[in-house]
Coordinates of C-alpha atoms in Angstrom, one line a residue:
X165 CA 12.7 16.6 -18.6
X166 CA 9.6 14.6 -17.6
X167 CA 6.5 15.2 -19.6
X168 CA 3.1 14.3 -18.0
X169 CA -0.5 14.3 -19.2
X170 CA -2.8 17.1 -18.3
X171 CA -4.6 14.9 -16.0
X172 CA -1.4 14.0 -13.9
X173 CA -0.2 17.5 -13.9
X174 CA -3.5 18.8 -12.6
X175 CA -3.4 16.1 -9.9
X176 CA 0.0 17.1 -8.7
X177 CA -1.0 20.6 -8.6
X178 CA -4.3 19.8 -6.7
X179 CA -2.5 17.8 -4.0
X180 CA 0.4 20.1 -3.6
X181 CA 2.8 17.6 -4.8
X182 CA 4.3 19.4 -7.7
X183 CA 7.6 20.0 -5.8
X184 CA 11.2 19.3 -6.3
X185 CA 13.5 17.6 -3.8
X186 CA 16.7 19.4 -3.4
X187 CA 20.0 17.9 -1.9
X188 CA 21.5 20.4 0.5
X189 CA 24.9 20.0 2.3
X190 CA 24.7 19.1 5.9
X191 CA 26.7 21.7 8.1
X192 CA 27.6 22.4 11.7
X193 CA 28.1 25.7 13.5
X194 CA 31.5 26.8 14.6
X195 CA 32.0 28.7 17.7
X196 CA 32.6 31.9 15.8
X197 CA 29.2 31.7 14.2
X198 CA 30.4 30.3 10.7
X199 CA 29.2 27.1 9.3
X200 CA 31.4 24.1 8.0
X201 CA 29.9 21.6 5.6
X202 CA 30.0 18.0 6.6
X203 CA 31.7 16.0 3.7
X204 CA 29.4 13.6 1.8
X205 CA 26.4 14.5 4.1
X206 CA 23.3 15.9 2.5
X207 CA 19.8 16.8 3.7
X208 CA 16.8 16.5 1.3
X209 CA 14.7 19.5 1.3
X210 CA 11.3 20.0 -0.2
X211 CA 11.3 23.0 -2.7
X212 CA 7.6 24.1 -1.9
X213 CA 8.2 25.0 1.7
X214 CA 11.9 24.4 2.3
X215 CA 11.2 21.8 4.8
X216 CA 13.7 19.2 5.7
X217 CA 12.2 15.8 4.6
X218 CA 13.9 13.7 7.2
X219 CA 16.4 14.4 9.9
X220 CA 18.7 11.7 8.5
X221 CA 21.2 12.6 5.7
X222 CA 22.1 10.9 2.4
X223 CA 25.5 10.6 0.6
X224 CA 26.6 12.7 -2.4
X225 CA 25.7 10.0 -4.9
X226 CA 22.1 9.8 -3.9
X227 CA 19.6 11.0 -6.5
X228 CA 16.3 12.1 -4.8
X229 CA 12.9 11.3 -6.5
X230 CA 10.1 13.8 -7.0
X231 CA 6.3 13.2 -7.2
X232 CA 6.6 14.0 -10.9
X233 CA 9.1 11.2 -11.4
X234 CA 6.9 8.9 -9.4
X235 CA 3.9 9.4 -11.6
X236 CA 5.7 9.3 -14.8
X237 CA 6.0 5.5 -15.1
X238 CA 2.3 4.9 -15.1
X239 CA 1.3 8.1 -16.8
X240 CA 0.9 6.3 -20.2
X241 CA -2.0 4.5 -18.5
X242 CA -3.6 7.6 -17.4
X243 CA -3.3 9.0 -20.8
X244 CA -5.1 6.0 -22.1
X245 CA -7.9 6.5 -19.5
X246 CA -7.4 3.2 -17.8
X247 CA -6.2 4.6 -14.6
X248 CA -6.8 7.9 -12.7
X249 CA -4.7 9.6 -10.2
X250 CA -6.8 9.3 -7.0
X251 CA -4.9 10.2 -3.8
X252 CA -1.4 11.6 -2.8
X253 CA -0.1 10.7 0.6
X254 CA 3.1 12.2 2.4
X255 CA 4.0 10.0 5.4
X256 CA 6.6 10.1 8.1
X257 CA 7.4 13.7 7.8
X258 CA 7.7 13.6 4.1
X259 CA 10.1 10.7 3.8
X260 CA 7.5 8.2 2.6
X261 CA 5.4 9.3 -0.5
X262 CA 2.6 7.4 -2.1
X263 CA 0.6 8.2 -5.2
X264 CA -2.4 6.1 -5.8
X265 CA -4.3 5.6 -9.0
X266 CA -7.8 4.2 -9.2
X267 CA -8.2 1.5 -11.9
X268 CA -11.2 1.8 -14.2
X269 CA -13.5 -1.0 -13.5
X270 CA -14.9 -0.9 -17.0
X271 CA -11.5 -2.2 -18.1
X272 CA -11.6 -5.2 -15.9
X273 CA -13.4 -8.5 -16.0
X274 CA -16.9 -8.4 -14.5
X275 CA -16.3 -4.7 -13.8
X276 CA -13.6 -5.5 -11.1
X277 CA -16.0 -7.4 -9.0
X278 CA -14.5 -10.1 -6.7
X279 CA -16.3 -13.4 -6.2
X280 CA -19.6 -11.7 -7.2
X281 CA -19.1 -8.6 -4.7
X282 CA -18.4 -5.1 -5.6
X283 CA -14.7 -4.1 -5.0
X284 CA -12.7 -1.1 -6.2
X285 CA -9.0 -1.6 -7.2
X286 CA -6.0 0.7 -7.1
X287 CA -2.3 0.7 -8.1
X288 CA 0.1 2.8 -6.1
X289 CA 3.7 4.1 -6.6
X290 CA 5.8 4.1 -3.4
X291 CA 8.8 6.3 -2.6
X292 CA 11.0 6.0 0.4
X293 CA 13.3 9.2 0.3
X294 CA 16.8 8.2 1.2
X295 CA 15.8 4.5 1.0
X296 CA 17.9 3.5 -2.1
X297 CA 16.2 5.5 -4.8
X298 CA 14.0 2.6 -6.3
X299 CA 10.2 3.1 -6.7
X300 CA 7.9 0.3 -5.9
X301 CA 4.4 -0.3 -7.1
X302 CA 1.5 -2.1 -5.4
X303 CA -2.1 -3.2 -5.8
X304 CA -4.7 -2.6 -3.1
X305 CA -8.4 -3.2 -3.2
X306 CA -11.6 -1.9 -1.3
X307 CA -14.5 -4.2 -0.5
X308 CA -17.4 -1.9 -0.9
X309 CA -19.7 -3.5 1.6
X310 CA -17.3 -3.0 4.6
X311 CA -15.0 -0.3 3.4
X312 CA -12.1 -2.6 4.2
X313 CA -8.8 -2.0 2.5
X314 CA -6.9 -5.1 1.4
X315 CA -3.2 -4.7 0.5
X316 CA -2.2 -8.3 0.2
X317 CA -5.0 -9.8 -1.8
X318 CA -3.1 -9.9 -5.1
X319 CA 0.1 -12.0 -5.6
X320 CA 1.8 -9.0 -7.2
X321 CA 1.1 -7.1 -4.1
X322 CA 4.5 -5.4 -4.6
X323 CA 6.6 -4.9 -7.8
X324 CA 9.4 -2.9 -9.1
X325 CA 8.9 0.3 -11.1
X326 CA 11.2 0.9 -14.1
X327 CA 11.5 4.2 -15.9
X328 CA 14.1 5.5 -18.2
X329 CA 14.4 8.5 -20.4
X330 CA 13.3 6.6 -23.6
X331 CA 9.5 7.3 -24.4
X332 CA 8.8 4.1 -26.3
X333 CA 10.3 1.8 -23.6
X334 CA 8.4 3.4 -20.9
X335 CA 5.1 3.1 -22.9
X336 CA 5.9 -0.5 -23.6
X337 CA 6.7 -1.2 -19.9
X338 CA 3.5 0.6 -18.9
X339 CA 1.3 -1.5 -21.2
X340 CA 3.0 -4.7 -20.0
X341 CA 2.2 -3.7 -16.4
X342 CA -1.4 -2.9 -17.3
X343 CA -1.8 -6.5 -18.6
X344 CA -0.4 -7.8 -15.3
X345 CA -2.6 -5.7 -13.3
X346 CA -5.7 -7.1 -15.2
X347 CA -4.5 -10.6 -14.5
X348 CA -3.7 -10.0 -10.9
X349 CA -7.3 -8.8 -10.3
X350 CA -8.7 -11.8 -12.1
X351 CA -6.5 -14.0 -9.7
X352 CA -8.0 -12.1 -6.6
X353 CA -11.3 -13.1 -7.6
X354 CA -10.4 -16.7 -8.0
X355 CA -8.7 -16.7 -4.6
X356 CA -11.7 -15.3 -2.9
X357 CA -14.0 -17.6 -4.6
X358 CA -11.8 -20.6 -3.3
X359 CA -11.7 -19.1 0.1
X360 CA -15.6 -18.6 0.1
X361 CA -16.0 -22.2 -0.7
X362 CA -13.9 -23.5 2.3
X363 CA -16.3 -23.8 5.2
X364 CA -15.0 -22.9 8.8
X365 CA -16.8 -23.2 12.1
X366 CA -16.7 -20.4 14.7
X367 CA -14.4 -22.6 16.8
X368 CA -11.9 -23.3 14.0
X369 CA -11.9 -19.7 12.9
X370 CA -10.6 -18.7 16.5
X371 CA -7.9 -21.3 16.1
X372 CA -7.0 -19.8 12.6
X373 CA -6.9 -16.3 13.8
X374 CA -4.6 -17.3 16.7
X375 CA -2.3 -18.9 14.2
X376 CA -2.2 -15.6 12.1
X377 CA -1.4 -13.8 15.1
X378 CA 1.3 -16.2 16.1
X379 CA -0.2 -17.0 19.5
X380 CA -2.0 -20.5 18.7
X381 CA 0.3 -22.4 21.2
X382 CA 0.8 -19.5 23.6
X383 CA -1.0 -19.6 27.0
X384 CA -3.6 -16.9 27.3
X385 CA -1.9 -15.3 30.3
X386 CA 1.2 -14.9 28.2
X387 CA -0.5 -12.9 25.4
X388 CA 0.0 -9.2 25.5
X389 CA -3.1 -7.1 26.4
X390 CA -2.8 -5.4 23.2
X391 CA -2.6 -8.6 21.1
X392 CA -5.3 -10.2 23.0
X393 CA -7.7 -7.2 22.4
X394 CA -6.9 -6.9 18.8
X395 CA -7.4 -10.6 18.4
X396 CA -10.8 -10.5 20.2
X397 CA -11.9 -7.8 17.8
X398 CA -10.9 -10.0 14.7
X399 CA -12.8 -12.9 16.2
X400 CA -16.0 -10.7 16.4
X401 CA -15.3 -9.4 12.9
X402 CA -15.5 -13.1 11.6
X403 CA -19.2 -12.8 11.9
X404 CA -20.4 -9.2 11.4
X405 CA -23.3 -8.7 9.1
X406 CA -22.7 -4.9 9.1
X407 CA -19.4 -5.5 7.4
X408 CA -20.6 -8.4 5.2
X409 CA -19.1 -11.2 7.1
X410 CA -21.2 -14.3 7.7
X411 CA -19.2 -16.5 10.0
X412 CA -19.0 -19.3 7.5
X413 CA -15.8 -19.5 5.5
X414 CA -12.1 -18.7 5.0
X415 CA -13.2 -15.5 3.2
X416 CA -14.9 -14.4 6.4
X417 CA -11.5 -15.0 8.3
X418 CA -9.7 -13.0 5.6
X419 CA -12.3 -10.2 5.8
X420 CA -12.0 -10.2 9.6
X421 CA -8.3 -9.4 9.3
X422 CA -8.9 -6.6 6.7
X423 CA -11.6 -5.2 8.9
X424 CA -9.3 -5.3 11.9
X425 CA -6.5 -3.5 9.9
X426 CA -8.9 -0.9 8.7
X427 CA -11.1 -0.3 11.6
X428 CA -9.6 -1.4 14.9
X429 CA -7.9 1.0 17.2
X430 CA -6.6 0.1 20.6
X431 CA -8.1 2.0 23.5
X432 CA -6.0 5.0 24.4
X433 CA -4.0 4.6 21.1
X434 CA -2.3 7.6 19.7
X435 CA -2.4 6.1 16.2
X436 CA -3.9 8.4 13.7
X437 CA -5.6 7.5 10.4
X438 CA -2.4 8.7 8.7
X439 CA -0.1 6.3 10.6
X440 CA -2.7 3.5 10.2
X441 CA -2.6 4.0 6.3
X442 CA 1.0 4.2 6.3
X443 CA 1.3 0.8 8.2
X444 CA -1.1 -0.7 5.7
X445 CA 0.7 0.6 2.6
X446 CA 4.3 0.2 3.8
X447 CA 5.6 -3.4 3.2
X448 CA 7.5 -3.1 6.6
X449 CA 4.4 -1.8 8.3
X450 CA 2.8 -4.1 11.0
X451 CA -0.6 -3.9 9.5
X452 CA 0.8 -4.8 6.0
X453 CA 2.7 -7.8 7.6
X454 CA -0.3 -9.0 9.5
X455 CA -2.4 -9.3 6.2
X456 CA 0.6 -11.0 4.6
X457 CA 0.6 -13.6 7.5
X458 CA -3.1 -14.0 7.0
X459 CA -2.8 -14.5 3.4
X460 CA -0.1 -17.2 3.8
X461 CA -2.0 -19.1 6.3
X462 CA -5.3 -19.0 4.3
X463 CA -3.6 -20.0 1.1
X464 CA -2.1 -23.0 2.9
X465 CA -5.4 -24.0 4.4
X466 CA -7.2 -23.6 1.1
X467 CA -4.6 -25.6 -0.7
X468 CA -3.8 -22.8 -3.3
X469 CA -0.2 -22.9 -4.6
X470 CA 1.0 -19.3 -4.8

């Protein structure tokens, strides 16, 4: 049985995430009104409201994860007071769950500031129900001046989560992970300092942004309206004092991309804030991939070996 700190238990209770995930057999209705189970086909059902998590099914050998199991690997760091459960998200009808912990800035170099600016940092645990049963962790950060969310600023933007039934092994893994989190945030600051030192003209910024969007050699007439509009928004964000960009460096290009991911919404779009956040958090999400493309382009231009 998983034992959690009082802080973690209270968090799950507050966010209505203290549920089990049951594996119930799939069945079809016969003409006479009876039901027949489908061999090796099971639905995942949330115990709190008996809701099917996803219309797809899993095999008999699949072991569903619960929020309690998600939070357990990092709970030793909660108990130490180094991180605090902050948000719980249930996306895609319940099939994608994310638990986010805020990292105590007092435990980080320079209070977690990045290149002299105020940032806050988070570590999250991701679970895709029916997606193989493996938890993943990620680091994301908020640049305070613009409220942009950066999900690819760290090298260790995604990492595997290990958890066994052995308390000492779990504690040792959590402590090693904590050391890595601290180092990764140091590296974010170093990256951003280099980006800020690389001067970029407004004209060059447009070319860089077109490269990030994969349309640098594409005739304007052949670029989709949606991409063209989003690109235009990013170009404006390269120099936007209200969001702390000055139109001068690679750092401003990066912040233009995170601003676009965090704030841009196409006209008439049905994208909700929940869908936007899911697209940012999920490695397969279009917004996550856009920031990854941006980071790869900027690292190359800055001459930083990743």
